[in-house]
PDB file of C-alpha atoms in Angstrom:
ATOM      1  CA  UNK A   1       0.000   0.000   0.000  1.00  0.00           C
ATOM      2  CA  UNK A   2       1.337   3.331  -1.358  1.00  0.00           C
ATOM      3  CA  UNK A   3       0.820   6.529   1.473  1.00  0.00           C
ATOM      4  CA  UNK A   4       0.985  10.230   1.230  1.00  0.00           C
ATOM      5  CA  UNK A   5       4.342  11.712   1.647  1.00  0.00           C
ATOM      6  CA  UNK A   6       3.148  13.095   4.641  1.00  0.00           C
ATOM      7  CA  UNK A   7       1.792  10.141   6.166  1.00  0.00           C
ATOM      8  CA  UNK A   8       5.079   9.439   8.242  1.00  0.00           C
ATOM      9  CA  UNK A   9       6.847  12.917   8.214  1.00  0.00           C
ATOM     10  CA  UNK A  10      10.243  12.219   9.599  1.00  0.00           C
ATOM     11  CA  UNK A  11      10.957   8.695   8.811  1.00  0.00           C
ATOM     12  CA  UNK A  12      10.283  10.152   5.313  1.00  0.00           C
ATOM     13  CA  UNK A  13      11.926  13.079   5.705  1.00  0.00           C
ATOM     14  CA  UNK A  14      15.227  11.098   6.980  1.00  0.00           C
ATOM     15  CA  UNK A  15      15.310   8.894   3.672  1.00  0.00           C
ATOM     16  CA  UNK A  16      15.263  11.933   1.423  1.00  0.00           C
ATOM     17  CA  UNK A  17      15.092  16.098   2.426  1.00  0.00           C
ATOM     18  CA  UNK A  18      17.369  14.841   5.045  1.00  0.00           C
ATOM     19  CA  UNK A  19      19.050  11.435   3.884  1.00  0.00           C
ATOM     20  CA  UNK A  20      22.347  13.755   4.104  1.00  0.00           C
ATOM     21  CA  UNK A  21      22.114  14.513   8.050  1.00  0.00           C
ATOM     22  CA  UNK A  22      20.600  10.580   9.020  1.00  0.00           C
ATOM     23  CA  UNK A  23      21.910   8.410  11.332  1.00  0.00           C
ATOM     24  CA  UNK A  24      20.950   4.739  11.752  1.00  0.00           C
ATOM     25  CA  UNK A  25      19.868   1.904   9.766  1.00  0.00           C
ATOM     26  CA  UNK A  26      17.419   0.488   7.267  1.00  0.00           C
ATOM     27  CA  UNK A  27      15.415  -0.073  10.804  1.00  0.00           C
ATOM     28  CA  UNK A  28      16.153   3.223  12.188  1.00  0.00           C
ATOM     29  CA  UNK A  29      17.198   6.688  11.396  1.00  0.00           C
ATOM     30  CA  UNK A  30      17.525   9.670  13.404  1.00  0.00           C
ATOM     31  CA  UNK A  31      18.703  13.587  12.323  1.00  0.00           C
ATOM     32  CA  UNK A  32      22.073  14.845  13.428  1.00  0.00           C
ATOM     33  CA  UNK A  33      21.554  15.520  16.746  1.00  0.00           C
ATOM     34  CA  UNK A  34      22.903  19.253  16.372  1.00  0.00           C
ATOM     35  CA  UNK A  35      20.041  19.650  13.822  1.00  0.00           C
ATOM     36  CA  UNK A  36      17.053  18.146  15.773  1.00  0.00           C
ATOM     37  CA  UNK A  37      15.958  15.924  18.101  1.00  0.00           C
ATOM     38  CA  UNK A  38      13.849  13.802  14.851  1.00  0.00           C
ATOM     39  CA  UNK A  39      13.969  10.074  15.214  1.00  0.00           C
ATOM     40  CA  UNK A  40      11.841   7.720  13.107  1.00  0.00           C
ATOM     41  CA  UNK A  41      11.993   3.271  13.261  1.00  0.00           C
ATOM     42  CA  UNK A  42      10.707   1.772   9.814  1.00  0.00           C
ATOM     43  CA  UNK A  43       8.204  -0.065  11.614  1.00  0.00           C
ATOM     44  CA  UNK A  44       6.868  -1.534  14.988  1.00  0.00           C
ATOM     45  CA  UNK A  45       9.313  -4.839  14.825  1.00  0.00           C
ATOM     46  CA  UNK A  46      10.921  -5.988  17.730  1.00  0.00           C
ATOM     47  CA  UNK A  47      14.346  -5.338  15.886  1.00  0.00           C
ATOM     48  CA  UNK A  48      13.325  -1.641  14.418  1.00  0.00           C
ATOM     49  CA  UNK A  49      11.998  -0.646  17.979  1.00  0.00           C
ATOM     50  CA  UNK A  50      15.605  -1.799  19.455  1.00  0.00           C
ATOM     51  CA  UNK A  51      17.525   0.205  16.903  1.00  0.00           C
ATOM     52  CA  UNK A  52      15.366   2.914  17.447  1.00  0.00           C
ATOM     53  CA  UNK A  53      15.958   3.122  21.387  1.00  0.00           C
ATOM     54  CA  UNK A  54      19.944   2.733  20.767  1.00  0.00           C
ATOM     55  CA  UNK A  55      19.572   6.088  19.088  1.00  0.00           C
ATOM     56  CA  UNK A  56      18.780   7.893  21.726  1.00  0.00           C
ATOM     57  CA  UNK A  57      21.753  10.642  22.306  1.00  0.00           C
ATOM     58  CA  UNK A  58      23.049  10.460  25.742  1.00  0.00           C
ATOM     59  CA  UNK A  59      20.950  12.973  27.991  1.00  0.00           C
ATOM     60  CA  UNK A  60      19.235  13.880  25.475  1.00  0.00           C
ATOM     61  CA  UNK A  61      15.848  12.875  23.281  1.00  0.00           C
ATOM     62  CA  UNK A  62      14.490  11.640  20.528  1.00  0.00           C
ATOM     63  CA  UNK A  63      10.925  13.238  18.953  1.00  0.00           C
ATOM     64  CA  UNK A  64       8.512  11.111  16.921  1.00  0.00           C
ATOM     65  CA  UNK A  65       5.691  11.942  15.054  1.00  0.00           C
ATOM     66  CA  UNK A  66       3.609   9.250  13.748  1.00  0.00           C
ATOM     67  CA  UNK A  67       0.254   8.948  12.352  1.00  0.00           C
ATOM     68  CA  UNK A  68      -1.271   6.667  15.442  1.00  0.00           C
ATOM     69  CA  UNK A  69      -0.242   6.700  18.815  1.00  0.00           C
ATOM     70  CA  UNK A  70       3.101   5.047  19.965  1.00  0.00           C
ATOM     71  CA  UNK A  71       4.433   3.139  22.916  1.00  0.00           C
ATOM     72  CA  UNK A  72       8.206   3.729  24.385  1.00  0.00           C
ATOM     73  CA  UNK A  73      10.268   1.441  23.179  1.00  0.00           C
ATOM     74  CA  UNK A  74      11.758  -1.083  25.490  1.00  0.00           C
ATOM     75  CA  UNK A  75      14.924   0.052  27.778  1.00  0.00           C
ATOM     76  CA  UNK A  76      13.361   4.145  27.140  1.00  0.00           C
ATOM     77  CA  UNK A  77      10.693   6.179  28.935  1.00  0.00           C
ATOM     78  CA  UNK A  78       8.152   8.480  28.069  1.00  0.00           C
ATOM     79  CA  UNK A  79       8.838  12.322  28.489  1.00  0.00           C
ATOM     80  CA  UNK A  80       5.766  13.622  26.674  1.00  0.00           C
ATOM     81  CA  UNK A  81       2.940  13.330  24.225  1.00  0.00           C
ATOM     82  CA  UNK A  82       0.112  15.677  22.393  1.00  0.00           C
ATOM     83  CA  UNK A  83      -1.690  15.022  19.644  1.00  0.00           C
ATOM     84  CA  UNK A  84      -0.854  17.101  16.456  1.00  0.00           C
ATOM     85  CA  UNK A  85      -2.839  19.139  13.473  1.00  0.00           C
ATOM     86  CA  UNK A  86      -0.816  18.281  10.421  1.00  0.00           C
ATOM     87  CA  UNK A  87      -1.948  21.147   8.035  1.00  0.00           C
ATOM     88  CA  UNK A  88      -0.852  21.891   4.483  1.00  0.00           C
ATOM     89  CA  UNK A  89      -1.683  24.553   2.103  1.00  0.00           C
ATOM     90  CA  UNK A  90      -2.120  24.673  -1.623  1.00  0.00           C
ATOM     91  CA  UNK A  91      -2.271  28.457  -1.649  1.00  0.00           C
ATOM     92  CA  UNK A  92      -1.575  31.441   0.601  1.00  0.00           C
ATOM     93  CA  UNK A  93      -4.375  33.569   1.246  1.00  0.00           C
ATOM     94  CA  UNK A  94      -4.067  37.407   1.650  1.00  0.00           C
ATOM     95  CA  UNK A  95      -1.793  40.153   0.297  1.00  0.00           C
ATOM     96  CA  UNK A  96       1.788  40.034   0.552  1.00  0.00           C
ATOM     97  CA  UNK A  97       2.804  41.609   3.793  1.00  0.00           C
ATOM     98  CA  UNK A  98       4.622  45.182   3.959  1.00  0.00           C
ATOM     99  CA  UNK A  99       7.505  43.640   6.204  1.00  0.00           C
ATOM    100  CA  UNK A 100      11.209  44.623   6.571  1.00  0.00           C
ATOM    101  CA  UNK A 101      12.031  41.152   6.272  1.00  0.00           C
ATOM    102  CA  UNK A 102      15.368  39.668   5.547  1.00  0.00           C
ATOM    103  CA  UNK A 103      17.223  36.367   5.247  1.00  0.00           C
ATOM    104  CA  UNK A 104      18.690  35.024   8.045  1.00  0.00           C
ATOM    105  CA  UNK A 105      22.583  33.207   8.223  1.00  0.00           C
ATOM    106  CA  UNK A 106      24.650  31.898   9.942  1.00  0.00           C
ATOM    107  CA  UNK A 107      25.646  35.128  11.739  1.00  0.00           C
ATOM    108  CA  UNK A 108      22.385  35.048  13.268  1.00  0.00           C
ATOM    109  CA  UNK A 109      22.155  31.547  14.841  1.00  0.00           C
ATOM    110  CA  UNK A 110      22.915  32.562  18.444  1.00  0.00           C
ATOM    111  CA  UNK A 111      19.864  35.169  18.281  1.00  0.00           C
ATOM    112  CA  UNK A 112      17.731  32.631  16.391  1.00  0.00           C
ATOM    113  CA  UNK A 113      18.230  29.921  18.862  1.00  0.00           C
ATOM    114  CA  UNK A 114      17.753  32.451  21.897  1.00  0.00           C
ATOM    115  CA  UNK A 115      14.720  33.553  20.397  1.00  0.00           C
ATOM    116  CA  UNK A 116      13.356  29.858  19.789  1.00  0.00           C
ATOM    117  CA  UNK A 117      14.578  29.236  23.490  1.00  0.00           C
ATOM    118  CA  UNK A 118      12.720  31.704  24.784  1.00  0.00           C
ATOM    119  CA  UNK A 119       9.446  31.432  22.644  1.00  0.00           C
ATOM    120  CA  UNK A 120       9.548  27.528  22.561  1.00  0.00           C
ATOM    121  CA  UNK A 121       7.879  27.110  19.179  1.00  0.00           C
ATOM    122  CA  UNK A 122       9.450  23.258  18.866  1.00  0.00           C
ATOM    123  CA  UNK A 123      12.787  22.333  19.356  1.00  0.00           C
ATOM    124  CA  UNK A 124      16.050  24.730  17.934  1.00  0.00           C
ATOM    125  CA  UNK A 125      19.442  22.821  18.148  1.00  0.00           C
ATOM    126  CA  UNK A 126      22.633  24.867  17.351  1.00  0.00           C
ATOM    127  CA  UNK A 127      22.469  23.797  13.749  1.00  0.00           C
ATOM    128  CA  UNK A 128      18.097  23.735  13.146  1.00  0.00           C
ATOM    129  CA  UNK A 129      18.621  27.194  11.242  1.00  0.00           C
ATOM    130  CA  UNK A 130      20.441  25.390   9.180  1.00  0.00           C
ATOM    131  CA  UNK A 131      17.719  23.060   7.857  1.00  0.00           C
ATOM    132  CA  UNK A 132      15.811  25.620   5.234  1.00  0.00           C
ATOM    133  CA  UNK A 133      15.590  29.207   4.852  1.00  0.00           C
ATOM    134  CA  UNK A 134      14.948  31.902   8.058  1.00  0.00           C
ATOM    135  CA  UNK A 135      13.410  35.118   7.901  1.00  0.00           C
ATOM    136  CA  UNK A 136      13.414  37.455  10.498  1.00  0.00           C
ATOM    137  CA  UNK A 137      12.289  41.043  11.397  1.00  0.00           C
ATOM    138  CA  UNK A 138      14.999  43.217  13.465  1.00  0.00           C
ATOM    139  CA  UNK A 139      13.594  46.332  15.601  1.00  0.00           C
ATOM    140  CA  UNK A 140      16.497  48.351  16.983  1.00  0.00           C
ATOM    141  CA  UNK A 141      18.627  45.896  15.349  1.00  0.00           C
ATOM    142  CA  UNK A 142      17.297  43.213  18.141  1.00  0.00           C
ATOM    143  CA  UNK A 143      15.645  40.378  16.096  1.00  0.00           C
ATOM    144  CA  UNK A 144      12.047  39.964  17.759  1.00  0.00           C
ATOM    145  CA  UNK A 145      10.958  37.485  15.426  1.00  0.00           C
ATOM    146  CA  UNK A 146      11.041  34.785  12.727  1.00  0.00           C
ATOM    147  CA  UNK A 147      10.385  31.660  10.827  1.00  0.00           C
ATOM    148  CA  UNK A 148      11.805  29.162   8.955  1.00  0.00           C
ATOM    149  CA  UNK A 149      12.007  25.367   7.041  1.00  0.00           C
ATOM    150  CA  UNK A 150      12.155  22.465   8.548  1.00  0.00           C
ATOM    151  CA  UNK A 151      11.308  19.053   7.305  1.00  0.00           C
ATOM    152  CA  UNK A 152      11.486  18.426   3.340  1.00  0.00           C
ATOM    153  CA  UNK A 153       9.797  15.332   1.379  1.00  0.00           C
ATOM    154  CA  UNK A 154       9.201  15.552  -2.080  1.00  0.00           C
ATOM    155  CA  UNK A 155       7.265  17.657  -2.850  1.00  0.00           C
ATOM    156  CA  UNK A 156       6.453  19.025   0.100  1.00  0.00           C
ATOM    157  CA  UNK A 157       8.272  21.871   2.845  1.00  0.00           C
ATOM    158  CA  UNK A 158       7.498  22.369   6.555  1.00  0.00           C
ATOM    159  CA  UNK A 159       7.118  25.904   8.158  1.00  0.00           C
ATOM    160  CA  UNK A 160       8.493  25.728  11.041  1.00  0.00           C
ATOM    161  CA  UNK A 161      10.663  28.263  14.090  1.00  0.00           C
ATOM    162  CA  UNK A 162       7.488  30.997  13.711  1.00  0.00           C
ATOM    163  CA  UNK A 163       8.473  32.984  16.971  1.00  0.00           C
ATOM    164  CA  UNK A 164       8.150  36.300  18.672  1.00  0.00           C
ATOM    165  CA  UNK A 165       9.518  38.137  21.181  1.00  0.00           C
ATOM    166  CA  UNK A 166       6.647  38.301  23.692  1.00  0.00           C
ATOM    167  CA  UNK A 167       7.384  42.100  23.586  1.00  0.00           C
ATOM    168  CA  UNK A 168       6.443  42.566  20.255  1.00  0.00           C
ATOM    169  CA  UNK A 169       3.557  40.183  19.821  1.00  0.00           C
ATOM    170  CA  UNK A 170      -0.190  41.367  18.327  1.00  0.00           C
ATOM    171  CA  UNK A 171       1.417  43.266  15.535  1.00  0.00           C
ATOM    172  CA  UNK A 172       0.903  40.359  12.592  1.00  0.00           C
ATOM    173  CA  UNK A 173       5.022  39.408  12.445  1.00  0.00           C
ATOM    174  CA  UNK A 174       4.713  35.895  12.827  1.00  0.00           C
ATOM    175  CA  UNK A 175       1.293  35.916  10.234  1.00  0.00           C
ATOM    176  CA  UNK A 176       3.337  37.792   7.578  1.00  0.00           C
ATOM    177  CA  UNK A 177       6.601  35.747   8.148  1.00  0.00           C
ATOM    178  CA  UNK A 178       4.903  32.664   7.450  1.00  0.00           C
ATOM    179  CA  UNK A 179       3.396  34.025   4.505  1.00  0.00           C
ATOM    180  CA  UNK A 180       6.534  34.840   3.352  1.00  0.00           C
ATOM    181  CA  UNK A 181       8.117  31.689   4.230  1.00  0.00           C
ATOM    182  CA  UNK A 182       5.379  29.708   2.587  1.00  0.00           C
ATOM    183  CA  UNK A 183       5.189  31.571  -0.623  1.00  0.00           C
ATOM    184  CA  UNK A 184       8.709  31.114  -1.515  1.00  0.00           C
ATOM    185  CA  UNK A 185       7.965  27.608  -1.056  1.00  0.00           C
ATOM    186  CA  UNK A 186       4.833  27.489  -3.604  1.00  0.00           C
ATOM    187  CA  UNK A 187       7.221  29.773  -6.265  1.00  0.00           C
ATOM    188  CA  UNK A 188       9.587  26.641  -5.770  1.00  0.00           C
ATOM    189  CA  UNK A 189       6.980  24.245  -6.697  1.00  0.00           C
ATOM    190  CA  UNK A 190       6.604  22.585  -3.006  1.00  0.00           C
ATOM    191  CA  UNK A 191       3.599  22.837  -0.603  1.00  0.00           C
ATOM    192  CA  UNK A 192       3.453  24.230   2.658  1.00  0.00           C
ATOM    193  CA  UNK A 193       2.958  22.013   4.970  1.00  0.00           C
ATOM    194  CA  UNK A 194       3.356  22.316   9.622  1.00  0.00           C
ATOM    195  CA  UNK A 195       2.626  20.718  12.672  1.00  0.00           C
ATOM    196  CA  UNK A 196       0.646  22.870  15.133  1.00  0.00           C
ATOM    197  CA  UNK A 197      -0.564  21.546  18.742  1.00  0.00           C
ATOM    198  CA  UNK A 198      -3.999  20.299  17.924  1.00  0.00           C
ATOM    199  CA  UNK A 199      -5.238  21.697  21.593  1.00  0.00           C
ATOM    200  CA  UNK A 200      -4.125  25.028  20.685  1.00  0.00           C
ATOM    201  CA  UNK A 201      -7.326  25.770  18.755  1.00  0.00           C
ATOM    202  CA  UNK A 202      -6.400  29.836  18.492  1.00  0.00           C
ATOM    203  CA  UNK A 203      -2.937  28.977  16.558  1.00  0.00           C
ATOM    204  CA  UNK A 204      -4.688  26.335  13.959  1.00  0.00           C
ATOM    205  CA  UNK A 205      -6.834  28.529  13.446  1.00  0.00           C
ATOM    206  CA  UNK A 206      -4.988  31.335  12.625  1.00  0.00           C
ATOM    207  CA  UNK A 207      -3.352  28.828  10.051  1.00  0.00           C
ATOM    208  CA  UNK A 208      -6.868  28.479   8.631  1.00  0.00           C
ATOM    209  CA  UNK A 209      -6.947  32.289   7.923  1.00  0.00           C
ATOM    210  CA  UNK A 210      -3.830  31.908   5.786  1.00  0.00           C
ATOM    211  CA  UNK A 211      -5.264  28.489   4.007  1.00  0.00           C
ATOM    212  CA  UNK A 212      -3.401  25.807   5.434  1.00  0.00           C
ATOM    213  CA  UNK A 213      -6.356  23.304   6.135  1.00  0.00           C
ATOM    214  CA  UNK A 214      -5.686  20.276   8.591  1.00  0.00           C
ATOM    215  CA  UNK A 215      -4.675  16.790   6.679  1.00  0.00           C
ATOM    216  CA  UNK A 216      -4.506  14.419   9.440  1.00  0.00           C
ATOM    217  CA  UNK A 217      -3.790  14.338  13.075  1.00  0.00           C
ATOM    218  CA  UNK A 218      -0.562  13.368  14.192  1.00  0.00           C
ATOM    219  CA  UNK A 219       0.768  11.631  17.693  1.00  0.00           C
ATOM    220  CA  UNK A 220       4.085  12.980  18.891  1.00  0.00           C
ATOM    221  CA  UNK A 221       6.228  11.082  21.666  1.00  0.00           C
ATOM    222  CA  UNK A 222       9.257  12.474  23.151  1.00  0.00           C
ATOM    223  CA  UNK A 223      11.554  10.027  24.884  1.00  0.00           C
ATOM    224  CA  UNK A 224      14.547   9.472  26.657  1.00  0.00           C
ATOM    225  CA  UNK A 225      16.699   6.387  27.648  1.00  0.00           C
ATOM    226  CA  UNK A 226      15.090   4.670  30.622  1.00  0.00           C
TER     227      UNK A 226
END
């Protein structure tokens, strides 16, 4: 049986957007740690759920998003769980957004990750703003907010890192970001596609506004060696 790209995002993503930054086996693959926390097992086996738990980084986690809830697997413990809205987006609605707006680098990853730190919109390893293209929006040459690319699957790109500085929320930043973000996506020929907290009915539906629509709700399990 043949499933949507999207139908497993990250064991997906880790066998092609990021085949270059996976680590593991044909029963297992995890990102880079620097880059994420993104671990994925090719299927519930006895075998793919032990090479899954041996890549779990010392102190550290592993996040997995799958389309039906998980258990730990054996010799790891559960951290946390919530239930995702996978949305995706065929267009962007509204007019382009008058934003001062520019590309983020490399010179900006310390203020990108203390931003994500402090916002918590997922998790930012020293390397994440190196997994797509960032955008951010400076005041006072501060940057109070931005967003980014994530996960990649043909054909499809995640939005992901949307943040602001809780000083400089209400004024549409992280809604025009995204729209930029997203758009340059489209021009490429990929769709938009994010994870949002499916409790967090306010945020999903602020997607709506923009036209991302939900696909299919996703579990998410963080763990940690037990």
């Amino acid at each position: 049986m043949s499933f949507h790209p999207l139908h497993r995002p990250i064991w997906h993503a880790l066998n092609s957007g990021w085949a270059s930054l996976a680590e593991g086996d044909g029963f297992a693959l995890r990102i880079d740690p620097r880059y994420g926390p993104f671990a994925a097992a090719a299927d519930g086996s006895p075998a793919a759920q032990a090479a899954l738990a041996a890549l779990v980084p010392e102190g550290g986690e592993l996040w997995i998003v799958e389309p039906e809830p998980q258990s730990p697997p054996p010799g790891t413990r559960l951290i946390r769980e919530a239930m995702l809205a996978q949305m995706v987006a065929e267009d962007i609605a509204g007019e382009a957004p008058a934003l001062e707006s520019a590309v983020l680098t490399d010179q900006d990853a310390a203020e990108m990750r203390a931003l994500a730190l402090m916002t918590k919109p997922g998790p930012f390893l020293p390397l994440t703003h190196r997994l797509g293209r960032f955008v951010g929006i400076r005041e006072e040459g501060r940057l109070i907010a931005m967003a980014g690319e994530r996960m990649r699957v043909p054909g499809f790109a995640e939005v992901s890192g949307v943040c602001t500085h809780p000083e400089h929320r209400g004024r549409g930043h992280a809604k025009g970001l995204m729209q930029v973000v997203a758009r340059a996506m489209l021009q490429r020929g990929e769709t938009p596609f994010l994870h949002a907290y499916a409790a967090h009915e306010a945020t999903v539906a602020l997607y709506e506004t923009l036209g991302f629509r939900i696909r299919a709700r996703m579990h998410m399990m963080v763990i940690a060696a037990g």
